[in-house]
Each structure stands twice: as C-alpha cells, then as structure tokens.
JSON list of C-alpha atoms in Angstrom, two decimals:
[
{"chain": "A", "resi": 1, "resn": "UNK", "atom": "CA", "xyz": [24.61, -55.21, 141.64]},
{"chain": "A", "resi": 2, "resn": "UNK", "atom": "CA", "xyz": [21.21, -54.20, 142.70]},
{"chain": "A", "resi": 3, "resn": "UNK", "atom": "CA", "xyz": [18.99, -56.39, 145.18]},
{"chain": "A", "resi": 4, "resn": "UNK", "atom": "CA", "xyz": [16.13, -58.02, 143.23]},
{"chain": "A", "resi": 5, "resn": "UNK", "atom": "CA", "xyz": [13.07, -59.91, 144.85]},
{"chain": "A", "resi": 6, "resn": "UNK", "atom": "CA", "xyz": [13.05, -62.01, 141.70]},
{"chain": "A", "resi": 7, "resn": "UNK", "atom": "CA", "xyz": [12.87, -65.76, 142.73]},
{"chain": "A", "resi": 8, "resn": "UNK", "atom": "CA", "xyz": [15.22, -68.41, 141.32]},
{"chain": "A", "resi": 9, "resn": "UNK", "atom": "CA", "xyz": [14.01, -70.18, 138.61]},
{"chain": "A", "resi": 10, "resn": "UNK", "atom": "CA", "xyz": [14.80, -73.78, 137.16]},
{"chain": "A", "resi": 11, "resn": "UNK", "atom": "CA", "xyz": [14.24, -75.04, 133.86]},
{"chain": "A", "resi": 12, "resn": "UNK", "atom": "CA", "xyz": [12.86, -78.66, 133.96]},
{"chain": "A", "resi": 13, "resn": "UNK", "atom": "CA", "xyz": [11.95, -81.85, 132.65]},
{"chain": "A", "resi": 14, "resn": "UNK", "atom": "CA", "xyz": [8.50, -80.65, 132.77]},
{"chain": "A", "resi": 15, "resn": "UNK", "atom": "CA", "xyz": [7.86, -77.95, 130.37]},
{"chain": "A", "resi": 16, "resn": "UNK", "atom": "CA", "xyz": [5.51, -76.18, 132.38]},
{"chain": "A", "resi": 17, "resn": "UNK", "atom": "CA", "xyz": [7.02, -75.59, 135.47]},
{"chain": "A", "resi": 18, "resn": "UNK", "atom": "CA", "xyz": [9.92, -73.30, 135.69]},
{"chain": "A", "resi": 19, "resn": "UNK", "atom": "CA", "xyz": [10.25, -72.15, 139.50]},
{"chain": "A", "resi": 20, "resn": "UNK", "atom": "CA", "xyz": [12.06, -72.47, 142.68]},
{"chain": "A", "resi": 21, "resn": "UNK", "atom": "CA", "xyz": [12.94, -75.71, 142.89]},
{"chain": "A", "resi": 22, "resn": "UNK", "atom": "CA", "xyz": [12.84, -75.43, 146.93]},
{"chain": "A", "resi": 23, "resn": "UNK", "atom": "CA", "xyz": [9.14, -74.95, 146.49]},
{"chain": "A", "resi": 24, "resn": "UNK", "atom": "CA", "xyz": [8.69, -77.37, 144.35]},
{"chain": "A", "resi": 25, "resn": "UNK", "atom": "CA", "xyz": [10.75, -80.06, 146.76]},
{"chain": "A", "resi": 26, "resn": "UNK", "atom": "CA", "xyz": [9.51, -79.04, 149.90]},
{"chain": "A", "resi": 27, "resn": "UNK", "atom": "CA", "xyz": [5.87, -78.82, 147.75]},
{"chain": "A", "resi": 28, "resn": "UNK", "atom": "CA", "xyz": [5.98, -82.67, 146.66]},
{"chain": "A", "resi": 29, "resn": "UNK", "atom": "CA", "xyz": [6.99, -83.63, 150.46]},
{"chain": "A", "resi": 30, "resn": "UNK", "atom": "CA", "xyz": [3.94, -81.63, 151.76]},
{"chain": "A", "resi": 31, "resn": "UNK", "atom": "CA", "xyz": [1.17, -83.22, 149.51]},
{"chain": "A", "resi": 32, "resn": "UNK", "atom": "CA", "xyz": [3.21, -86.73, 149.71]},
{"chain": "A", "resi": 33, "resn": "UNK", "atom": "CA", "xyz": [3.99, -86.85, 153.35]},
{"chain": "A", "resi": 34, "resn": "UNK", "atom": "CA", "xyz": [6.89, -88.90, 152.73]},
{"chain": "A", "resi": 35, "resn": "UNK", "atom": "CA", "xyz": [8.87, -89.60, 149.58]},
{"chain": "A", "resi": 36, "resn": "UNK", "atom": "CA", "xyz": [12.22, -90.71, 148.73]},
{"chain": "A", "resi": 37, "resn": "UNK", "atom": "CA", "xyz": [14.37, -88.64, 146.26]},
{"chain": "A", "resi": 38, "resn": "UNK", "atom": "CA", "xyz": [12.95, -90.67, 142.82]},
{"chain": "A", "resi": 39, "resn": "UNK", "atom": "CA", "xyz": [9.28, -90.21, 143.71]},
{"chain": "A", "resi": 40, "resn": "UNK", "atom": "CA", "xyz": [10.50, -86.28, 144.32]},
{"chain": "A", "resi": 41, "resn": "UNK", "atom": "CA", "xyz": [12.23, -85.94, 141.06]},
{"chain": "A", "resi": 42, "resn": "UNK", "atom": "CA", "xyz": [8.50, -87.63, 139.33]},
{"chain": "A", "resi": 43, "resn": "UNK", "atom": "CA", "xyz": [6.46, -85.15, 141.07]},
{"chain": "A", "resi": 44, "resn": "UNK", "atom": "CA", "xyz": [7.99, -81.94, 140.83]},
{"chain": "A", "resi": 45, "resn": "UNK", "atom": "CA", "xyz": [10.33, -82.96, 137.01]},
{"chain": "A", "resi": 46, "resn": "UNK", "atom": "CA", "xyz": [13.32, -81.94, 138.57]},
{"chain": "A", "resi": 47, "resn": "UNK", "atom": "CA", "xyz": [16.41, -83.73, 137.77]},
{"chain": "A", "resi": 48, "resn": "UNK", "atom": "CA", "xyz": [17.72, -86.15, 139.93]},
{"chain": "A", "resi": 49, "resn": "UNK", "atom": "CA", "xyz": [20.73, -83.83, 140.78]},
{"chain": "A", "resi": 50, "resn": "UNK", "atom": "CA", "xyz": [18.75, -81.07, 141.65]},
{"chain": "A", "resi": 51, "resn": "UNK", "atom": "CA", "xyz": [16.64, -83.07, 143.86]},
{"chain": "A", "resi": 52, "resn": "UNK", "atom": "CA", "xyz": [19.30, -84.43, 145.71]},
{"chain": "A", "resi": 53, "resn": "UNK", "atom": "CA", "xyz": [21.07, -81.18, 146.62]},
{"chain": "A", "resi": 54, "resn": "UNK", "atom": "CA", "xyz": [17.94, -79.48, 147.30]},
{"chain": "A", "resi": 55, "resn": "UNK", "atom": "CA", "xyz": [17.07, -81.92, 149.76]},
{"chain": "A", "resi": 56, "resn": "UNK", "atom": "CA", "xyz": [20.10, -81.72, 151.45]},
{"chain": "A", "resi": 57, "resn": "UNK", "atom": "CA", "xyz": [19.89, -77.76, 151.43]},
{"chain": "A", "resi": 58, "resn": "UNK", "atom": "CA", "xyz": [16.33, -78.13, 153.31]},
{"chain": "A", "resi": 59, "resn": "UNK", "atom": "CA", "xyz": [18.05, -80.53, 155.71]},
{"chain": "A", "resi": 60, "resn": "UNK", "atom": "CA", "xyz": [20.60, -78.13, 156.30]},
{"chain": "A", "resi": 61, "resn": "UNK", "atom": "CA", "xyz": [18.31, -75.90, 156.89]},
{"chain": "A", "resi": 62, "resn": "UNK", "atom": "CA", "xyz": [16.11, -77.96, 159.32]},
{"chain": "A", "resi": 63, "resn": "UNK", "atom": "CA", "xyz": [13.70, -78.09, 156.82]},
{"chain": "A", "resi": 64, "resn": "UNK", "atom": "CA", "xyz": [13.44, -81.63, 155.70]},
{"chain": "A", "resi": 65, "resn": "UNK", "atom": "CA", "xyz": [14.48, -84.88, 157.61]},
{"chain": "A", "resi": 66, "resn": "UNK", "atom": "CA", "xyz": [15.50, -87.88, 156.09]},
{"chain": "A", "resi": 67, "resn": "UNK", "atom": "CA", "xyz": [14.59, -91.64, 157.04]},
{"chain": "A", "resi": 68, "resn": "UNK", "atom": "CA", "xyz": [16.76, -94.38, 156.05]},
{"chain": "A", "resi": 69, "resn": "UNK", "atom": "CA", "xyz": [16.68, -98.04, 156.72]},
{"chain": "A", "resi": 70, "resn": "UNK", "atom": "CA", "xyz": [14.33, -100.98, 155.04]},
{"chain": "A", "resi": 71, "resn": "UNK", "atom": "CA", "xyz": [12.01, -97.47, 154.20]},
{"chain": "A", "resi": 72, "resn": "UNK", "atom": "CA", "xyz": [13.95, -94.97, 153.77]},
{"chain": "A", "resi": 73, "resn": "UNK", "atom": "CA", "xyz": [12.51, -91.42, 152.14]},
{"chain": "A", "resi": 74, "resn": "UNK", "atom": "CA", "xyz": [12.38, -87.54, 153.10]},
{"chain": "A", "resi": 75, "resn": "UNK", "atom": "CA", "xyz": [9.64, -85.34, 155.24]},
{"chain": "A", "resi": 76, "resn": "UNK", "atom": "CA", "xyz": [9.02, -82.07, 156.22]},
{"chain": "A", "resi": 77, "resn": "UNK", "atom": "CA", "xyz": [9.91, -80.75, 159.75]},
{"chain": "A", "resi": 78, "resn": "UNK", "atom": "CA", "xyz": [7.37, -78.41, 161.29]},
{"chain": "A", "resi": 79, "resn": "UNK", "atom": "CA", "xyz": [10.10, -75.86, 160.60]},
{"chain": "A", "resi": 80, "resn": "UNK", "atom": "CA", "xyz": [9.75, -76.59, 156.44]},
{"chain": "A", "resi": 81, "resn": "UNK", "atom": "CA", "xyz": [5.75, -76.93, 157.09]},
{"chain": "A", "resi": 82, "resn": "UNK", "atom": "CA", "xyz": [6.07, -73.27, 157.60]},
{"chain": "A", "resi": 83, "resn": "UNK", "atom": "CA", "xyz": [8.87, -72.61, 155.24]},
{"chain": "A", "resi": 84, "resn": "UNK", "atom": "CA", "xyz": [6.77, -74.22, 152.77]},
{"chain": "A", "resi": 85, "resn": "UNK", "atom": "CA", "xyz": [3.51, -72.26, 153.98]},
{"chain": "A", "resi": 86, "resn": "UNK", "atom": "CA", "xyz": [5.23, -69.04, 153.21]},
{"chain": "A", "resi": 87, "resn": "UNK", "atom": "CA", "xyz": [7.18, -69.92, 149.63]},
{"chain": "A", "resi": 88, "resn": "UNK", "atom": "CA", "xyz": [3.77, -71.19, 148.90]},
{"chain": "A", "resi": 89, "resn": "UNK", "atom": "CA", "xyz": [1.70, -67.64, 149.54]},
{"chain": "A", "resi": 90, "resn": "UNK", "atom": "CA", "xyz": [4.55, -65.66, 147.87]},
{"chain": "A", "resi": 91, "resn": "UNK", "atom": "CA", "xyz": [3.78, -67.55, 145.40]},
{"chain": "A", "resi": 92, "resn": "UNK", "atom": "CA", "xyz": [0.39, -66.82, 144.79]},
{"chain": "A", "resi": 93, "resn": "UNK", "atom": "CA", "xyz": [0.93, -62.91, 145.07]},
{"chain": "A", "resi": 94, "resn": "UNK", "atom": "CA", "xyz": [4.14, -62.96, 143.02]},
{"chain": "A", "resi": 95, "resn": "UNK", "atom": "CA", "xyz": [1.62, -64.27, 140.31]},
{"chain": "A", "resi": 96, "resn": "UNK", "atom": "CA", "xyz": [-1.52, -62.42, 141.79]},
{"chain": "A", "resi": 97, "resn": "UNK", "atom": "CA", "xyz": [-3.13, -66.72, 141.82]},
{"chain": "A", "resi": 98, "resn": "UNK", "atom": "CA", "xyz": [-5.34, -66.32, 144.67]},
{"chain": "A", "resi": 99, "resn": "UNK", "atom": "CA", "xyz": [-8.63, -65.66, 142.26]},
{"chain": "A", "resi": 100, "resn": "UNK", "atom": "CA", "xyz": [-7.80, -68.48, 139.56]},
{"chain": "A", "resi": 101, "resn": "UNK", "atom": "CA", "xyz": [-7.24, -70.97, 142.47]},
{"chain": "A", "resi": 102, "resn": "UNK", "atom": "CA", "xyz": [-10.26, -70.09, 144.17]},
{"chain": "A", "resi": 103, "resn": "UNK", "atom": "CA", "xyz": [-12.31, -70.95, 140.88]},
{"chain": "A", "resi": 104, "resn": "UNK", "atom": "CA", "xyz": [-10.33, -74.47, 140.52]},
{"chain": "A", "resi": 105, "resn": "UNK", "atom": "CA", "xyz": [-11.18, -75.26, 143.97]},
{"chain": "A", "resi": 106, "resn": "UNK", "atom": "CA", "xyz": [-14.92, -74.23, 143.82]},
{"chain": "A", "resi": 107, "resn": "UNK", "atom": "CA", "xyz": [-14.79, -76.57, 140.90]},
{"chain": "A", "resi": 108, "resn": "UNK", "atom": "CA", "xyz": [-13.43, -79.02, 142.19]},
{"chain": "A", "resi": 109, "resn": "UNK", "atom": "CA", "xyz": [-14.87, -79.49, 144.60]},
{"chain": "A", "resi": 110, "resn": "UNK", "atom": "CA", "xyz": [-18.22, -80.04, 143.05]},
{"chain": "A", "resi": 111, "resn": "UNK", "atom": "CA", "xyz": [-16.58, -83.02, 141.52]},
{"chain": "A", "resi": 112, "resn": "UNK", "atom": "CA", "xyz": [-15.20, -84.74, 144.70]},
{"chain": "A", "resi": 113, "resn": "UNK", "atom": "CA", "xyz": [-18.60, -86.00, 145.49]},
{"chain": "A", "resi": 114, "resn": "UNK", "atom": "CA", "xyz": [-18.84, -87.86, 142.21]},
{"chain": "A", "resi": 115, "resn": "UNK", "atom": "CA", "xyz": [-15.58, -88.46, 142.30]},
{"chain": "A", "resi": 116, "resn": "UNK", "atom": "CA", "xyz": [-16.11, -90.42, 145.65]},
{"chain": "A", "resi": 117, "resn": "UNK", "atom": "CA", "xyz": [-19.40, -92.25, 144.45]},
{"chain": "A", "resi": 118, "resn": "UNK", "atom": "CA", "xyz": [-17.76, -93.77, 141.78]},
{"chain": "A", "resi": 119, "resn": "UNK", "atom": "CA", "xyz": [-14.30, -94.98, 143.97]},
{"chain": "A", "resi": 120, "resn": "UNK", "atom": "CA", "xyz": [-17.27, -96.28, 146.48]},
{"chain": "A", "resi": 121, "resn": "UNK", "atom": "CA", "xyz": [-18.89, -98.59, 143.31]},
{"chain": "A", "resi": 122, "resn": "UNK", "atom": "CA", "xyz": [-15.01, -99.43, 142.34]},
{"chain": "A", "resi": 123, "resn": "UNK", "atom": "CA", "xyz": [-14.76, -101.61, 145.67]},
{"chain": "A", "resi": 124, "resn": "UNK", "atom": "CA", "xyz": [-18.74, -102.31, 147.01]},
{"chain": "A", "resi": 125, "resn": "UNK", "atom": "CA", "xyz": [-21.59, -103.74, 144.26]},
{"chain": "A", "resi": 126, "resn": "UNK", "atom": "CA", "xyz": [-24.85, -102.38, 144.93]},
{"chain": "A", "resi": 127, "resn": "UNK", "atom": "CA", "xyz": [-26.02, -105.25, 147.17]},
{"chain": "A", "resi": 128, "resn": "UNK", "atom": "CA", "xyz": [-22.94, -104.00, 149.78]},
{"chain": "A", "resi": 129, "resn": "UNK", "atom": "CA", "xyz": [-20.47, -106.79, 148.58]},
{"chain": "A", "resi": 130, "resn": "UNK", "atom": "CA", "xyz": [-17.06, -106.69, 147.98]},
{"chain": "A", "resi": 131, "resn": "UNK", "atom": "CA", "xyz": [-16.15, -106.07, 144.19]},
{"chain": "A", "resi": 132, "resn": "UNK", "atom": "CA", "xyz": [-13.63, -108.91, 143.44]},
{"chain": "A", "resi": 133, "resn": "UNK", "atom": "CA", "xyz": [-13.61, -107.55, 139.75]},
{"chain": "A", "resi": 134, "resn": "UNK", "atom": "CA", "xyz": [-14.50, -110.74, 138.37]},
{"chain": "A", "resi": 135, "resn": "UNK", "atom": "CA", "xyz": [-16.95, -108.94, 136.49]},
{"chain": "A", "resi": 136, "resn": "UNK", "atom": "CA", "xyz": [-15.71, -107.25, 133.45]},
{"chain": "A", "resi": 137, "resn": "UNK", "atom": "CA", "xyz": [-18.60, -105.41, 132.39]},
{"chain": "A", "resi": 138, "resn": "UNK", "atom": "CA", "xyz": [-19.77, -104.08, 136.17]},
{"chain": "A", "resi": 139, "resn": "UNK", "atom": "CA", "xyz": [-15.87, -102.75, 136.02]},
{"chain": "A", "resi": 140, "resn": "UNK", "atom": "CA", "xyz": [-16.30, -101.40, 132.61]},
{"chain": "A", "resi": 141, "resn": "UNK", "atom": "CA", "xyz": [-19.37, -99.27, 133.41]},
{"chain": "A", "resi": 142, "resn": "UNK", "atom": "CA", "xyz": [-17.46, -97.83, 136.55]},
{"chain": "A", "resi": 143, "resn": "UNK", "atom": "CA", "xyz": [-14.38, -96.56, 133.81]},
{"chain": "A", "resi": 144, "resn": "UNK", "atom": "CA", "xyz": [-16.78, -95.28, 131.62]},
{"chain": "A", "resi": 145, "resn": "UNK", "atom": "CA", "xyz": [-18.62, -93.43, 134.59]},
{"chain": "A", "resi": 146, "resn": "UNK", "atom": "CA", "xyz": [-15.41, -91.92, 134.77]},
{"chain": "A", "resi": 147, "resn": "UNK", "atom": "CA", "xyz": [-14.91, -90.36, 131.67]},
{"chain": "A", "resi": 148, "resn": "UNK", "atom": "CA", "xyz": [-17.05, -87.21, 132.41]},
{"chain": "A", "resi": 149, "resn": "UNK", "atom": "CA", "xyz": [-15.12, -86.78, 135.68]},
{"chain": "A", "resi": 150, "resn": "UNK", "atom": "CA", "xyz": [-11.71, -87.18, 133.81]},
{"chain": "A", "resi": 151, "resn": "UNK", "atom": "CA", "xyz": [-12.64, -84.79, 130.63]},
{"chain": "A", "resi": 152, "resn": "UNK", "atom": "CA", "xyz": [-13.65, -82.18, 134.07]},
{"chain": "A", "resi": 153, "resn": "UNK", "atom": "CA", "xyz": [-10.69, -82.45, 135.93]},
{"chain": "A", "resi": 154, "resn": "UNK", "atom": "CA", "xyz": [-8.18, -82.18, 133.36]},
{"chain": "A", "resi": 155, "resn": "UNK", "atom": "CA", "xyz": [-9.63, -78.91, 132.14]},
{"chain": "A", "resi": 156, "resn": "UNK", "atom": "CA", "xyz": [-10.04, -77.74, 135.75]},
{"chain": "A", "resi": 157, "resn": "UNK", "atom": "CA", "xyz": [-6.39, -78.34, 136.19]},
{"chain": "A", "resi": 158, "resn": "UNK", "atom": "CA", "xyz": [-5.49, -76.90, 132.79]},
{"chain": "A", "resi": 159, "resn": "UNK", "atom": "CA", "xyz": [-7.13, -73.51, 133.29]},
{"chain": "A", "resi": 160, "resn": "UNK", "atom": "CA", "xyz": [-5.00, -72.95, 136.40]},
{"chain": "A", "resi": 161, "resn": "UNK", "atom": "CA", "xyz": [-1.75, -74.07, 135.14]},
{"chain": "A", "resi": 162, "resn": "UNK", "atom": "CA", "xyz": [-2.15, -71.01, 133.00]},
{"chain": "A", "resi": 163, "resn": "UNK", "atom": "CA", "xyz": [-1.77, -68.96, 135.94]},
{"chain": "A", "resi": 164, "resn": "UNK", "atom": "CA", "xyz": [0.17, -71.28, 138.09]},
{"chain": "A", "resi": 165, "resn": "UNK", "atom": "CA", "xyz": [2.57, -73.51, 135.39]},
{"chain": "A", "resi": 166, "resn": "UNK", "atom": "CA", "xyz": [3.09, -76.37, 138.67]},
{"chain": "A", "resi": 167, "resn": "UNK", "atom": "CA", "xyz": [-0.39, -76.99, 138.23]},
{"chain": "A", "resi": 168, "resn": "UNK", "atom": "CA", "xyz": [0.68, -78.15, 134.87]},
{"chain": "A", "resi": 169, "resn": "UNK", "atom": "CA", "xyz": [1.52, -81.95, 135.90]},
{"chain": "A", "resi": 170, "resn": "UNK", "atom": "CA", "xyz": [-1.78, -82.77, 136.80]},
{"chain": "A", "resi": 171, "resn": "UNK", "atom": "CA", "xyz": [-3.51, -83.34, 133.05]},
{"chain": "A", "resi": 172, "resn": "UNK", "atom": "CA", "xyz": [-1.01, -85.85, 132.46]},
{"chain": "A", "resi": 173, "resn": "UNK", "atom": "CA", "xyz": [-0.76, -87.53, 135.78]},
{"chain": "A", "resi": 174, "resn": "UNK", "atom": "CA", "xyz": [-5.09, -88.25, 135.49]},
{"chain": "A", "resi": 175, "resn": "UNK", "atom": "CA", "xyz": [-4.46, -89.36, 132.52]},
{"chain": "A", "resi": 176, "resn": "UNK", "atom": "CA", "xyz": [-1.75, -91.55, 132.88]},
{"chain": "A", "resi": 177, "resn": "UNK", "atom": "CA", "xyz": [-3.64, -93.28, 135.26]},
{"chain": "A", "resi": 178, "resn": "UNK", "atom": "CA", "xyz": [-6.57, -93.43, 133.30]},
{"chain": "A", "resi": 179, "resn": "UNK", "atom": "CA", "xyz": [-4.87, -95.15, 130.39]},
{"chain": "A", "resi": 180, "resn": "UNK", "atom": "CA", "xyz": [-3.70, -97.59, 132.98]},
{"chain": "A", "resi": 181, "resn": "UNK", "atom": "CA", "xyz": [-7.50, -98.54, 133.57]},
{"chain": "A", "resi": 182, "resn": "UNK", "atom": "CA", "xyz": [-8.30, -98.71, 130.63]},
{"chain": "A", "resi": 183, "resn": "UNK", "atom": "CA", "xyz": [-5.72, -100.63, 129.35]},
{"chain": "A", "resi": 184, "resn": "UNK", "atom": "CA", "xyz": [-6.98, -102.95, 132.43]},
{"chain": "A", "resi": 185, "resn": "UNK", "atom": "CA", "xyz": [-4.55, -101.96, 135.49]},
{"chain": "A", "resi": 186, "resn": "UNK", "atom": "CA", "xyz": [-7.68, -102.36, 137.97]},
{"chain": "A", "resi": 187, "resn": "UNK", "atom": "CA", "xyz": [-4.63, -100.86, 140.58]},
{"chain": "A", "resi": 188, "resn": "UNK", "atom": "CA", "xyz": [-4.86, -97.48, 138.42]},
{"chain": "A", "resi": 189, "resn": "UNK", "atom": "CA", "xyz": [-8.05, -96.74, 140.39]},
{"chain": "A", "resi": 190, "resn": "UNK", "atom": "CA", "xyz": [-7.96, -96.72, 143.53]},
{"chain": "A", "resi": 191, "resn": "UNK", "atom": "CA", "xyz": [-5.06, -98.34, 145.02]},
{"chain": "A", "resi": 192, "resn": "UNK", "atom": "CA", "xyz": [-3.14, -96.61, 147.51]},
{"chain": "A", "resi": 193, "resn": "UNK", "atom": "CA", "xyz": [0.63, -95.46, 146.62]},
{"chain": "A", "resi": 194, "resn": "UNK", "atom": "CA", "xyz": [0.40, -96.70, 143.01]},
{"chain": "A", "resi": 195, "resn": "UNK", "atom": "CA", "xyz": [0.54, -93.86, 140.98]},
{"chain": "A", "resi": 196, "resn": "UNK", "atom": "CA", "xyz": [-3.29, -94.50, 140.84]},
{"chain": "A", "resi": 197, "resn": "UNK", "atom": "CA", "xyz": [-6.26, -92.01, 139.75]},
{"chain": "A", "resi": 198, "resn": "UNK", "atom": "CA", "xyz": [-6.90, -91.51, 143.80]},
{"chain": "A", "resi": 199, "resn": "UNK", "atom": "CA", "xyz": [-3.49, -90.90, 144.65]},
{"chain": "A", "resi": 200, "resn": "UNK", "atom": "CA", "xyz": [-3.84, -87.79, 141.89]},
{"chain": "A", "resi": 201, "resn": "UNK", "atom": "CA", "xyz": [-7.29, -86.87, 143.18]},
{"chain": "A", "resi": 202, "resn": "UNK", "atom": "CA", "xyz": [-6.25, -86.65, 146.84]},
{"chain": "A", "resi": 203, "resn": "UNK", "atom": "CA", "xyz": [-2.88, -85.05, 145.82]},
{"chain": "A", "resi": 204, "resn": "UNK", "atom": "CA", "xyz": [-4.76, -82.51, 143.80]},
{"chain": "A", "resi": 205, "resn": "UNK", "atom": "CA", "xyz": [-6.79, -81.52, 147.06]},
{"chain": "A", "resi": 206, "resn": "UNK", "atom": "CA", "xyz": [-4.47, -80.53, 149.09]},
{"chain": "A", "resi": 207, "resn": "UNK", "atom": "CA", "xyz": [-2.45, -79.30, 146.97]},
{"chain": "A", "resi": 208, "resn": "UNK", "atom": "CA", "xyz": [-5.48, -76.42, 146.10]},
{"chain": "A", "resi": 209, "resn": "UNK", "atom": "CA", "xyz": [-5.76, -75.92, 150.00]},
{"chain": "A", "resi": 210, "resn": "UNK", "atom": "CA", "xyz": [-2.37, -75.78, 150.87]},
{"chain": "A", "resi": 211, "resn": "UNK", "atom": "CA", "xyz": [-2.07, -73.16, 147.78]},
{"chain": "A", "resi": 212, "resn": "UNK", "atom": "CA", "xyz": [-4.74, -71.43, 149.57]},
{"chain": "A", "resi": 213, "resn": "UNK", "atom": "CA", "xyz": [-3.34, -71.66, 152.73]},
{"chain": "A", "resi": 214, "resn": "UNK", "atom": "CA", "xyz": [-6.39, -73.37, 154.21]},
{"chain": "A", "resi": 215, "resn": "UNK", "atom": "CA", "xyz": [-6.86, -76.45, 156.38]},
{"chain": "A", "resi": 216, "resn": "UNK", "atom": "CA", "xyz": [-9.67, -79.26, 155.06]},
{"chain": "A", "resi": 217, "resn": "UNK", "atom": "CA", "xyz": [-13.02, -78.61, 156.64]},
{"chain": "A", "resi": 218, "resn": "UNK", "atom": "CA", "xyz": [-16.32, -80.05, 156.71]},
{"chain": "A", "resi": 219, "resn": "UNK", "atom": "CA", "xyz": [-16.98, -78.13, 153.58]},
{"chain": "A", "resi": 220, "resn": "UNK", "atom": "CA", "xyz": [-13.79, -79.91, 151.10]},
{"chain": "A", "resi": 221, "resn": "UNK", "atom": "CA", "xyz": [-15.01, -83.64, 152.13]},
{"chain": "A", "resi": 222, "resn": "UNK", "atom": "CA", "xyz": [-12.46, -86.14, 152.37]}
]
C-alpha cells in the first residue's frame, strides 16, 4: 500500500470537527491547562472512549501526565507542549489557515478591550464598589451591553470554522453561556471554571495564538 501524509480523521459528536483526535486531546489540555477526561470529551466532542485511549496513547508517549487523588485530571508535558506545537502548524498548512486565522485574531482582538470593560462593570459599580448583584437592572444593562459583543464573536468564530471546522465549538459554547445569563446564572459571566462566557473568551485567545504559534504580548492584552 502506498505511504500517504493524509492525517487520521474521527467522526464526532460535534458535527464540525472531524480530525485527529490527538490534536484535538492534546489541543483541549493546552488551552485548559488541566482537565480530567469528561471536561476533555466536552471540549473537543470526542467520545468518552476515544478520550480515554487517546490519553493514555499521549502518556505513553510522554506526552500527557495524569494527576490523581482528591483532584485528579490530565496535563501536557513539555514534551506534548511541543508535540502539540507541531500537530497544531501542520495543521494550518494542511488547510493553508494561516490567512483566515490571522483575520479572526485581528478581530478579535479589537473586541477584547470591550470585552474586558464590560467583565470590569460585571464585578465594580462606577463609584469603585463591589457589585453584589443586588441590583437587577444595573446587571441587566451589563447583559444587554453584551449583546453586540456576543452577535461579534460568534460570527468571528463562525467565519473561521469554515476554514478550520475545530473552531466550530465556539458559537455554541458563547452562547450557551449567554443563555445562562440571561436566564439569570450571574456565574455564566465571569466566574472562573464554570463553563462561563470568560472561560470561552480566554479559551478562545489562546487558542488563536497557539494556532498561530505565537506567545501573548503586550499587543493581545490579557
């Protein structure tokens, strides 16, 4: 049989994403830091099974490290950083990305700012004091600031998952969260490790400069 540089490809929960499903594992620990299997198999739509022996392929390949205990979850060793580094810029010349991501990034970007004002009026009132959210309509005008932001970054995202299908995930997971505000999950904002709109918006960032193979500079904010 003849050699092929074709990757492997998975078909998924998640419609849009049909690729190697090391990238997409060693991927989720990279923008997550550290996961356990479940959280994994939500980022990246993978089945459970195939998360499970791909992890334990990356460990066997000194990849990925596992944690157990009271927390227990998965990371990448600086051996997968790289690993991951180089699936990731295949990647983006396999599907000749580099321009579309570029664009999503420069646009992004020139939401983060706003993006940060309005988390900063989510937790301080204008006088400097803590927001308790005992005030339903100051909390109200914060969603609704949010709107603009939302209808931006979902079409950012869905522009590039037509060049890169991963980036697929992202429309629903900002507006997953975004129902969760409105429907009045105050955690769905801003709350750290809670599936919240932040956790997506910081996910999202490094996720365009790790595609890019860049590190955060002055430049990308925080």
């Amino acid at each position: 049989m003849p050699e092929t540089n074709e990757r492997p490809t998975v078909t998924t929960s998640d419609t849009t994403t049909a690729t190697d499903p090391r990238l997409l594992v060693l991927h989720a620990l990279r923008l997550t830091g550290f996961a356990g299997a479940d959280r994994v198999a939500r980022a990246t739509g993978l089945d459970g099974t195939t998360v499970t022996a791909t992890l334990a392929a990356a460990a066997a390949d000194g990849h990925a490290s596992e944690r157990t205990g009271r927390i227990s979850g998965w990371m990448l060793t600086p051996a997968g950083r790289t690993e991951h580094a180089t699936l990731l810029a295949d990647e983006l010349a396999h599907l000749d990305a580099r321009a579309a991501v570029e664009t999503a990034d420069a646009e992004f970007l020139q939401l983060n700012e706003p993006f940060k004002a309005l988390c900063a009026r989510w937790q301080l009132r204008a006088d400097g004091s803590v927001n308790d959210h005992s005030d339903p309509a100051y909390d109200d005008a914060v969603v609704a600031d949010l709107a603009p932001v939302h209808e931006q970054v979902v079409a950012i995202t869905g522009r590039l998952a037509d060049t890169l299908p991963r980036f697929g995930r992202y429309p629903r997971t900002f507006t997953a969260a975004r129902d969760r505000l409105v429907a009045g999950d105050g955690t769905a904002f801003a709350k750290p490790l809670s599936d919240s709109y932040h956790d997506a918006w910081m996910e999202l960032h490094q996720d365009l400069l790790s595609t890019l193979g860049r590190e955060r500079s002055a430049v990308d904010g925080h």
